[in-house]
Amino acid sequence: MFGDASSKAPLGIVMDFPLRIGECTIPIDLTVLDMVDEKDVPLILGTPFLTTVGASIDFHTKKVICTMSTAKSLTLSRHQALNIVEPLPLSR
């Protein structure tokens, strides 16, 4: 159910979709909804990727620290995150 009390049934789930944040790639699961002409509003549902990457949120400094493994760590400010999050193309 959405904030306006409307609801939608999902069309399906995309499993292990590769999401690139900086130089790190995280496999995430996405819930696909049929939305009416919402081309300017990105919508990702059911994505616990902050847990997957072991994220810590520092509200005082407004930063998210992600530790994907011992070799990779990423610290993002709010403004950096808006510019570097991009989905990778799907391979067919």
PDB file of N, CA and C in Angstrom:
ATOM      1  N   MET A   1       0.844  -1.169   0.000  1.00  0.00           N
ATOM      2  CA  MET A   1       0.000   0.000   0.000  1.00  0.00           C
ATOM      3  C   MET A   1       0.895   1.240   0.000  1.00  0.00           C
ATOM      4  N   PHE A   2       0.518   2.219  -0.786  1.00  0.00           N
ATOM      5  CA  PHE A   2       1.266   3.465  -0.904  1.00  0.00           C
ATOM      6  C   PHE A   2       0.740   4.502   0.088  1.00  0.00           C
ATOM      7  N   GLY A   3       1.423   5.642   0.154  1.00  0.00           N
ATOM      8  CA  GLY A   3       1.063   6.700   1.087  1.00  0.00           C
ATOM      9  C   GLY A   3      -0.326   7.272   0.853  1.00  0.00           C
ATOM     10  N   ASP A   4      -0.829   7.178  -0.374  1.00  0.00           N
ATOM     11  CA  ASP A   4      -2.164   7.709  -0.669  1.00  0.00           C
ATOM     12  C   ASP A   4      -3.249   6.645  -0.518  1.00  0.00           C
ATOM     13  N   ALA A   5      -2.923   5.530   0.132  1.00  0.00           N
ATOM     14  CA  ALA A   5      -3.828   4.407   0.405  1.00  0.00           C
ATOM     15  C   ALA A   5      -4.158   3.581  -0.831  1.00  0.00           C
ATOM     16  N   SER A   6      -3.524   3.857  -1.973  1.00  0.00           N
ATOM     17  CA  SER A   6      -3.717   3.014  -3.151  1.00  0.00           C
ATOM     18  C   SER A   6      -2.762   1.823  -3.056  1.00  0.00           C
ATOM     19  N   SER A   7      -3.001   0.818  -3.867  1.00  0.00           N
ATOM     20  CA  SER A   7      -2.114  -0.343  -3.864  1.00  0.00           C
ATOM     21  C   SER A   7      -1.968  -0.882  -5.281  1.00  0.00           C
ATOM     22  N   LYS A   8      -0.890  -1.610  -5.519  1.00  0.00           N
ATOM     23  CA  LYS A   8      -0.611  -2.231  -6.818  1.00  0.00           C
ATOM     24  C   LYS A   8      -0.089  -3.633  -6.576  1.00  0.00           C
ATOM     25  N   ALA A   9      -0.452  -4.551  -7.449  1.00  0.00           N
ATOM     26  CA  ALA A   9       0.111  -5.898  -7.394  1.00  0.00           C
ATOM     27  C   ALA A   9       1.391  -5.897  -8.223  1.00  0.00           C
ATOM     28  N   PRO A  10       2.456  -6.521  -7.731  1.00  0.00           N
ATOM     29  CA  PRO A  10       3.704  -6.539  -8.505  1.00  0.00           C
ATOM     30  C   PRO A  10       3.575  -7.383  -9.766  1.00  0.00           C
ATOM     31  N   LEU A  11       4.287  -6.950 -10.829  1.00  0.00           N
ATOM     32  CA  LEU A  11       4.339  -7.729 -12.066  1.00  0.00           C
ATOM     33  C   LEU A  11       5.317  -8.888 -11.929  1.00  0.00           C
ATOM     34  N   GLY A  12       6.313  -8.705 -11.085  1.00  0.00           N
ATOM     35  CA  GLY A  12       7.314  -9.746 -10.889  1.00  0.00           C
ATOM     36  C   GLY A  12       8.490  -9.229 -10.082  1.00  0.00           C
ATOM     37  N   ILE A  13       9.526 -10.066  -9.977  1.00  0.00           N
ATOM     38  CA  ILE A  13      10.728  -9.722  -9.220  1.00  0.00           C
ATOM     39  C   ILE A  13      11.946  -9.969 -10.096  1.00  0.00           C
ATOM     40  N   VAL A  14      12.869  -9.016 -10.112  1.00  0.00           N
ATOM     41  CA  VAL A  14      14.150  -9.176 -10.801  1.00  0.00           C
ATOM     42  C   VAL A  14      15.158  -9.557  -9.726  1.00  0.00           C
ATOM     43  N   MET A  15      15.754 -10.735  -9.853  1.00  0.00           N
ATOM     44  CA  MET A  15      16.695 -11.233  -8.846  1.00  0.00           C
ATOM     45  C   MET A  15      18.130 -10.896  -9.241  1.00  0.00           C
ATOM     46  N   ASP A  16      18.937 -10.530  -8.252  1.00  0.00           N
ATOM     47  CA  ASP A  16      20.376 -10.283  -8.422  1.00  0.00           C
ATOM     48  C   ASP A  16      20.698  -9.259  -9.510  1.00  0.00           C
ATOM     49  N   PHE A  17      19.931  -8.190  -9.575  1.00  0.00           N
ATOM     50  CA  PHE A  17      20.203  -7.105 -10.518  1.00  0.00           C
ATOM     51  C   PHE A  17      21.470  -6.385 -10.067  1.00  0.00           C
ATOM     52  N   PRO A  18      22.455  -6.192 -10.964  1.00  0.00           N
ATOM     53  CA  PRO A  18      23.714  -5.560 -10.542  1.00  0.00           C
ATOM     54  C   PRO A  18      23.575  -4.036 -10.439  1.00  0.00           C
ATOM     55  N   LEU A  19      23.701  -3.506  -9.232  1.00  0.00           N
ATOM     56  CA  LEU A  19      23.654  -2.065  -9.003  1.00  0.00           C
ATOM     57  C   LEU A  19      25.068  -1.588  -8.714  1.00  0.00           C
ATOM     58  N   ARG A  20      25.532  -0.618  -9.486  1.00  0.00           N
ATOM     59  CA  ARG A  20      26.881  -0.086  -9.285  1.00  0.00           C
ATOM     60  C   ARG A  20      26.797   1.197  -8.472  1.00  0.00           C
ATOM     61  N   ILE A  21      27.566   1.247  -7.389  1.00  0.00           N
ATOM     62  CA  ILE A  21      27.704   2.449  -6.573  1.00  0.00           C
ATOM     63  C   ILE A  21      29.189   2.751  -6.533  1.00  0.00           C
ATOM     64  N   GLY A  22      29.597   3.806  -7.208  1.00  0.00           N
ATOM     65  CA  GLY A  22      31.032   4.083  -7.327  1.00  0.00           C
ATOM     66  C   GLY A  22      31.686   2.964  -8.110  1.00  0.00           C
ATOM     67  N   GLU A  23      32.681   2.318  -7.519  1.00  0.00           N
ATOM     68  CA  GLU A  23      33.355   1.196  -8.172  1.00  0.00           C
ATOM     69  C   GLU A  23      32.900  -0.143  -7.621  1.00  0.00           C
ATOM     70  N   CYS A  24      31.883  -0.149  -6.791  1.00  0.00           N
ATOM     71  CA  CYS A  24      31.387  -1.383  -6.183  1.00  0.00           C
ATOM     72  C   CYS A  24      30.091  -1.811  -6.869  1.00  0.00           C
ATOM     73  N   THR A  25      29.932  -3.109  -7.066  1.00  0.00           N
ATOM     74  CA  THR A  25      28.720  -3.660  -7.658  1.00  0.00           C
ATOM     75  C   THR A  25      28.024  -4.526  -6.622  1.00  0.00           C
ATOM     76  N   ILE A  26      26.727  -4.286  -6.433  1.00  0.00           N
ATOM     77  CA  ILE A  26      25.946  -4.990  -5.426  1.00  0.00           C
ATOM     78  C   ILE A  26      24.785  -5.690  -6.118  1.00  0.00           C
ATOM     79  N   PRO A  27      24.620  -7.018  -5.933  1.00  0.00           N
ATOM     80  CA  PRO A  27      23.443  -7.690  -6.493  1.00  0.00           C
ATOM     81  C   PRO A  27      22.221  -7.396  -5.618  1.00  0.00           C
ATOM     82  N   ILE A  28      21.167  -6.849  -6.230  1.00  0.00           N
ATOM     83  CA  ILE A  28      19.958  -6.518  -5.479  1.00  0.00           C
ATOM     84  C   ILE A  28      18.747  -7.171  -6.131  1.00  0.00           C
ATOM     85  N   ASP A  29      17.698  -7.367  -5.362  1.00  0.00           N
ATOM     86  CA  ASP A  29      16.429  -7.879  -5.864  1.00  0.00           C
ATOM     87  C   ASP A  29      15.459  -6.704  -5.976  1.00  0.00           C
ATOM     88  N   LEU A  30      14.760  -6.610  -7.109  1.00  0.00           N
ATOM     89  CA  LEU A  30      13.834  -5.509  -7.359  1.00  0.00           C
ATOM     90  C   LEU A  30      12.421  -6.029  -7.558  1.00  0.00           C
ATOM     91  N   THR A  31      11.451  -5.330  -7.016  1.00  0.00           N
ATOM     92  CA  THR A  31      10.047  -5.625  -7.257  1.00  0.00           C
ATOM     93  C   THR A  31       9.571  -4.711  -8.379  1.00  0.00           C
ATOM     94  N   VAL A  32       9.000  -5.289  -9.432  1.00  0.00           N
ATOM     95  CA  VAL A  32       8.578  -4.530 -10.613  1.00  0.00           C
ATOM     96  C   VAL A  32       7.088  -4.232 -10.516  1.00  0.00           C
ATOM     97  N   LEU A  33       6.755  -2.933 -10.641  1.00  0.00           N
ATOM     98  CA  LEU A  33       5.362  -2.496 -10.615  1.00  0.00           C
ATOM     99  C   LEU A  33       4.991  -1.866 -11.945  1.00  0.00           C
ATOM    100  N   ASP A  34       3.735  -2.002 -12.336  1.00  0.00           N
ATOM    101  CA  ASP A  34       3.209  -1.326 -13.517  1.00  0.00           C
ATOM    102  C   ASP A  34       2.684   0.029 -13.062  1.00  0.00           C
ATOM    103  N   MET A  35       3.451   1.086 -13.360  1.00  0.00           N
ATOM    104  CA  MET A  35       3.079   2.436 -12.933  1.00  0.00           C
ATOM    105  C   MET A  35       2.649   3.243 -14.157  1.00  0.00           C
ATOM    106  N   VAL A  36       1.719   4.139 -13.971  1.00  0.00           N
ATOM    107  CA  VAL A  36       1.204   4.962 -15.055  1.00  0.00           C
ATOM    108  C   VAL A  36       2.082   6.199 -15.230  1.00  0.00           C
ATOM    109  N   ASP A  37       2.808   6.268 -16.348  1.00  0.00           N
ATOM    110  CA  ASP A  37       3.573   7.448 -16.766  1.00  0.00           C
ATOM    111  C   ASP A  37       4.355   8.150 -15.658  1.00  0.00           C
ATOM    112  N   GLU A  38       5.111   7.414 -14.879  1.00  0.00           N
ATOM    113  CA  GLU A  38       5.966   8.012 -13.846  1.00  0.00           C
ATOM    114  C   GLU A  38       7.415   7.936 -14.300  1.00  0.00           C
ATOM    115  N   LYS A  39       7.715   8.515 -15.459  1.00  0.00           N
ATOM    116  CA  LYS A  39       9.044   8.410 -16.058  1.00  0.00           C
ATOM    117  C   LYS A  39      10.099   9.225 -15.321  1.00  0.00           C
ATOM    118  N   ASP A  40       9.710  10.273 -14.616  1.00  0.00           N
ATOM    119  CA  ASP A  40      10.680  11.133 -13.946  1.00  0.00           C
ATOM    120  C   ASP A  40      10.946  10.726 -12.499  1.00  0.00           C
ATOM    121  N   VAL A  41      10.234   9.729 -11.992  1.00  0.00           N
ATOM    122  CA  VAL A  41      10.374   9.343 -10.594  1.00  0.00           C
ATOM    123  C   VAL A  41      10.890   7.908 -10.518  1.00  0.00           C
ATOM    124  N   PRO A  42      12.170   7.716 -10.120  1.00  0.00           N
ATOM    125  CA  PRO A  42      12.666   6.349  -9.982  1.00  0.00           C
ATOM    126  C   PRO A  42      12.025   5.683  -8.768  1.00  0.00           C
ATOM    127  N   LEU A  43      11.644   4.422  -8.906  1.00  0.00           N
ATOM    128  CA  LEU A  43      10.984   3.710  -7.822  1.00  0.00           C
ATOM    129  C   LEU A  43      11.614   2.335  -7.677  1.00  0.00           C
ATOM    130  N   ILE A  44      12.258   2.097  -6.540  1.00  0.00           N
ATOM    131  CA  ILE A  44      12.852   0.796  -6.242  1.00  0.00           C
ATOM    132  C   ILE A  44      12.206   0.311  -4.958  1.00  0.00           C
ATOM    133  N   LEU A  45      11.547  -0.831  -5.015  1.00  0.00           N
ATOM    134  CA  LEU A  45      10.848  -1.375  -3.858  1.00  0.00           C
ATOM    135  C   LEU A  45      11.495  -2.664  -3.370  1.00  0.00           C
ATOM    136  N   GLY A  46      11.407  -2.898  -2.089  1.00  0.00           N
ATOM    137  CA  GLY A  46      11.853  -4.158  -1.519  1.00  0.00           C
ATOM    138  C   GLY A  46      13.329  -4.426  -1.712  1.00  0.00           C
ATOM    139  N   THR A  47      14.150  -3.394  -1.546  1.00  0.00           N
ATOM    140  CA  THR A  47      15.570  -3.536  -1.806  1.00  0.00           C
ATOM    141  C   THR A  47      16.372  -3.312  -0.528  1.00  0.00           C
ATOM    142  N   PRO A  48      16.701  -4.369   0.195  1.00  0.00           N
ATOM    143  CA  PRO A  48      17.461  -4.198   1.439  1.00  0.00           C
ATOM    144  C   PRO A  48      18.964  -4.123   1.193  1.00  0.00           C
ATOM    145  N   PHE A  49      19.393  -3.380   0.149  1.00  0.00           N
ATOM    146  CA  PHE A  49      20.808  -3.386  -0.197  1.00  0.00           C
ATOM    147  C   PHE A  49      21.671  -2.715   0.864  1.00  0.00           C
ATOM    148  N   LEU A  50      21.111  -1.835   1.688  1.00  0.00           N
ATOM    149  CA  LEU A  50      21.912  -1.255   2.767  1.00  0.00           C
ATOM    150  C   LEU A  50      22.337  -2.342   3.752  1.00  0.00           C
ATOM    151  N   THR A  51      21.479  -3.310   4.000  1.00  0.00           N
ATOM    152  CA  THR A  51      21.842  -4.445   4.844  1.00  0.00           C
ATOM    153  C   THR A  51      22.839  -5.341   4.133  1.00  0.00           C
ATOM    154  N   THR A  52      22.631  -5.563   2.838  1.00  0.00           N
ATOM    155  CA  THR A  52      23.519  -6.421   2.047  1.00  0.00           C
ATOM    156  C   THR A  52      24.952  -5.917   2.068  1.00  0.00           C
ATOM    157  N   VAL A  53      25.137  -4.604   2.023  1.00  0.00           N
ATOM    158  CA  VAL A  53      26.487  -4.037   1.976  1.00  0.00           C
ATOM    159  C   VAL A  53      27.028  -3.687   3.355  1.00  0.00           C
ATOM    160  N   GLY A  54      26.299  -4.018   4.404  1.00  0.00           N
ATOM    161  CA  GLY A  54      26.762  -3.717   5.748  1.00  0.00           C
ATOM    162  C   GLY A  54      26.874  -2.226   5.997  1.00  0.00           C
ATOM    163  N   ALA A  55      25.863  -1.474   5.579  1.00  0.00           N
ATOM    164  CA  ALA A  55      25.916  -0.014   5.664  1.00  0.00           C
ATOM    165  C   ALA A  55      25.725   0.483   7.089  1.00  0.00           C
ATOM    166  N   SER A  56      26.445   1.543   7.400  1.00  0.00           N
ATOM    167  CA  SER A  56      26.259   2.292   8.643  1.00  0.00           C
ATOM    168  C   SER A  56      25.876   3.709   8.244  1.00  0.00           C
ATOM    169  N   ILE A  57      24.828   4.235   8.859  1.00  0.00           N
ATOM    170  CA  ILE A  57      24.376   5.579   8.535  1.00  0.00           C
ATOM    171  C   ILE A  57      24.749   6.502   9.689  1.00  0.00           C
ATOM    172  N   ASP A  58      25.542   7.525   9.379  1.00  0.00           N
ATOM    173  CA  ASP A  58      25.944   8.525  10.364  1.00  0.00           C
ATOM    174  C   ASP A  58      25.085   9.762  10.121  1.00  0.00           C
ATOM    175  N   PHE A  59      24.042   9.921  10.912  1.00  0.00           N
ATOM    176  CA  PHE A  59      23.111  11.026  10.713  1.00  0.00           C
ATOM    177  C   PHE A  59      23.746  12.376  11.034  1.00  0.00           C
ATOM    178  N   HIS A  60      24.704  12.390  11.955  1.00  0.00           N
ATOM    179  CA  HIS A  60      25.355  13.650  12.325  1.00  0.00           C
ATOM    180  C   HIS A  60      26.152  14.230  11.154  1.00  0.00           C
ATOM    181  N   THR A  61      26.922  13.383  10.465  1.00  0.00           N
ATOM    182  CA  THR A  61      27.728  13.856   9.333  1.00  0.00           C
ATOM    183  C   THR A  61      27.011  13.693   7.998  1.00  0.00           C
ATOM    184  N   LYS A  62      25.821  13.086   8.022  1.00  0.00           N
ATOM    185  CA  LYS A  62      25.022  12.835   6.817  1.00  0.00           C
ATOM    186  C   LYS A  62      25.787  11.984   5.811  1.00  0.00           C
ATOM    187  N   LYS A  63      26.386  10.888   6.309  1.00  0.00           N
ATOM    188  CA  LYS A  63      27.142   9.984   5.447  1.00  0.00           C
ATOM    189  C   LYS A  63      26.674   8.550   5.629  1.00  0.00           C
ATOM    190  N   VAL A  64      26.802   7.787   4.545  1.00  0.00           N
ATOM    191  CA  VAL A  64      26.531   6.353   4.567  1.00  0.00           C
ATOM    192  C   VAL A  64      27.852   5.646   4.303  1.00  0.00           C
ATOM    193  N   ILE A  65      28.246   4.748   5.202  1.00  0.00           N
ATOM    194  CA  ILE A  65      29.488   3.993   5.041  1.00  0.00           C
ATOM    195  C   ILE A  65      29.109   2.560   4.700  1.00  0.00           C
ATOM    196  N   CYS A  66      29.525   2.108   3.519  1.00  0.00           N
ATOM    197  CA  CYS A  66      29.217   0.756   3.052  1.00  0.00           C
ATOM    198  C   CYS A  66      30.496  -0.068   3.046  1.00  0.00           C
ATOM    199  N   THR A  67      30.434  -1.259   3.611  1.00  0.00           N
ATOM    200  CA  THR A  67      31.577  -2.164   3.597  1.00  0.00           C
ATOM    201  C   THR A  67      31.129  -3.446   2.912  1.00  0.00           C
ATOM    202  N   MET A  68      31.412  -3.551   1.606  1.00  0.00           N
ATOM    203  CA  MET A  68      30.995  -4.714   0.838  1.00  0.00           C
ATOM    204  C   MET A  68      31.817  -5.946   1.199  1.00  0.00           C
ATOM    205  N   SER A  69      33.086  -5.757   1.447  1.00  0.00           N
ATOM    206  CA  SER A  69      33.987  -6.835   1.862  1.00  0.00           C
ATOM    207  C   SER A  69      35.163  -6.165   2.541  1.00  0.00           C
ATOM    208  N   THR A  70      36.132  -6.942   2.964  1.00  0.00           N
ATOM    209  CA  THR A  70      37.300  -6.343   3.611  1.00  0.00           C
ATOM    210  C   THR A  70      38.117  -5.542   2.612  1.00  0.00           C
ATOM    211  N   ALA A  71      37.986  -5.849   1.328  1.00  0.00           N
ATOM    212  CA  ALA A  71      38.778  -5.153   0.310  1.00  0.00           C
ATOM    213  C   ALA A  71      38.115  -3.870  -0.177  1.00  0.00           C
ATOM    214  N   LYS A  72      36.789  -3.787  -0.060  1.00  0.00           N
ATOM    215  CA  LYS A  72      36.087  -2.629  -0.614  1.00  0.00           C
ATOM    216  C   LYS A  72      35.292  -1.920   0.472  1.00  0.00           C
ATOM    217  N   SER A  73      35.458  -0.634   0.530  1.00  0.00           N
ATOM    218  CA  SER A  73      34.693   0.197   1.450  1.00  0.00           C
ATOM    219  C   SER A  73      34.354   1.493   0.725  1.00  0.00           C
ATOM    220  N   LEU A  74      33.199   2.041   0.998  1.00  0.00           N
ATOM    221  CA  LEU A  74      32.733   3.229   0.292  1.00  0.00           C
ATOM    222  C   LEU A  74      32.033   4.142   1.285  1.00  0.00           C
ATOM    223  N   THR A  75      32.401   5.404   1.307  1.00  0.00           N
ATOM    224  CA  THR A  75      31.741   6.402   2.146  1.00  0.00           C
ATOM    225  C   THR A  75      31.122   7.448   1.234  1.00  0.00           C
ATOM    226  N   LEU A  76      29.827   7.684   1.405  1.00  0.00           N
ATOM    227  CA  LEU A  76      29.103   8.614   0.538  1.00  0.00           C
ATOM    228  C   LEU A  76      28.436   9.704   1.349  1.00  0.00           C
ATOM    229  N   SER A  77      28.528  10.928   0.860  1.00  0.00           N
ATOM    230  CA  SER A  77      27.691  11.990   1.405  1.00  0.00           C
ATOM    231  C   SER A  77      26.399  11.989   0.594  1.00  0.00           C
ATOM    232  N   ARG A  78      25.413  12.697   1.059  1.00  0.00           N
ATOM    233  CA  ARG A  78      24.128  12.730   0.359  1.00  0.00           C
ATOM    234  C   ARG A  78      24.293  13.243  -1.067  1.00  0.00           C
ATOM    235  N   HIS A  79      25.084  14.272  -1.284  1.00  0.00           N
ATOM    236  CA  HIS A  79      25.245  14.847  -2.618  1.00  0.00           C
ATOM    237  C   HIS A  79      26.031  13.919  -3.545  1.00  0.00           C
ATOM    238  N   GLN A  80      27.035  13.214  -3.023  1.00  0.00           N
ATOM    239  CA  GLN A  80      27.785  12.263  -3.845  1.00  0.00           C
ATOM    240  C   GLN A  80      26.880  11.130  -4.296  1.00  0.00           C
ATOM    241  N   ALA A  81      26.061  10.620  -3.413  1.00  0.00           N
ATOM    242  CA  ALA A  81      25.211   9.472  -3.725  1.00  0.00           C
ATOM    243  C   ALA A  81      24.271   9.780  -4.877  1.00  0.00           C
ATOM    244  N   LEU A  82      23.750  10.978  -4.947  1.00  0.00           N
ATOM    245  CA  LEU A  82      22.829  11.335  -6.029  1.00  0.00           C
ATOM    246  C   LEU A  82      23.507  11.308  -7.389  1.00  0.00           C
ATOM    247  N   ASN A  83      24.818  11.485  -7.432  1.00  0.00           N
ATOM    248  CA  ASN A  83      25.530  11.564  -8.700  1.00  0.00           C
ATOM    249  C   ASN A  83      26.169  10.264  -9.163  1.00  0.00           C
ATOM    250  N   ILE A  84      26.381   9.276  -8.277  1.00  0.00           N
ATOM    251  CA  ILE A  84      27.130   8.100  -8.714  1.00  0.00           C
ATOM    252  C   ILE A  84      26.353   6.796  -8.711  1.00  0.00           C
ATOM    253  N   VAL A  85      25.116   6.782  -8.256  1.00  0.00           N
ATOM    254  CA  VAL A  85      24.347   5.539  -8.260  1.00  0.00           C
ATOM    255  C   VAL A  85      23.790   5.325  -9.652  1.00  0.00           C
ATOM    256  N   GLU A  86      24.130   4.186 -10.257  1.00  0.00           N
ATOM    257  CA  GLU A  86      23.652   3.897 -11.601  1.00  0.00           C
ATOM    258  C   GLU A  86      23.451   2.394 -11.762  1.00  0.00           C
ATOM    259  N   PRO A  87      22.362   1.976 -12.419  1.00  0.00           N
ATOM    260  CA  PRO A  87      22.184   0.553 -12.686  1.00  0.00           C
ATOM    261  C   PRO A  87      23.074   0.131 -13.851  1.00  0.00           C
ATOM    262  N   LEU A  88      23.551  -1.089 -13.800  1.00  0.00           N
ATOM    263  CA  LEU A  88      24.307  -1.639 -14.920  1.00  0.00           C
ATOM    264  C   LEU A  88      23.326  -2.154 -15.956  1.00  0.00           C
ATOM    265  N   PRO A  89      23.693  -2.173 -17.234  1.00  0.00           N
ATOM    266  CA  PRO A  89      22.777  -2.708 -18.248  1.00  0.00           C
ATOM    267  C   PRO A  89      22.547  -4.201 -18.032  1.00  0.00           C
ATOM    268  N   LEU A  90      21.335  -4.636 -18.314  1.00  0.00           N
ATOM    269  CA  LEU A  90      21.014  -6.062 -18.201  1.00  0.00           C
ATOM    270  C   LEU A  90      21.637  -6.819 -19.356  1.00  0.00           C
ATOM    271  N   SER A  91      22.230  -7.962 -19.065  1.00  0.00           N
ATOM    272  CA  SER A  91      22.760  -8.798 -20.150  1.00  0.00           C
ATOM    273  C   SER A  91      21.653  -9.719 -20.621  1.00  0.00           C
ATOM    274  N   ARG A  92      21.552  -9.882 -21.896  1.00  0.00           N
ATOM    275  CA  ARG A  92      20.478 -10.727 -22.465  1.00  0.00           C
ATOM    276  C   ARG A  92      21.067 -11.902 -23.176  1.00  0.00           C
TER     277      ARG A  92
END
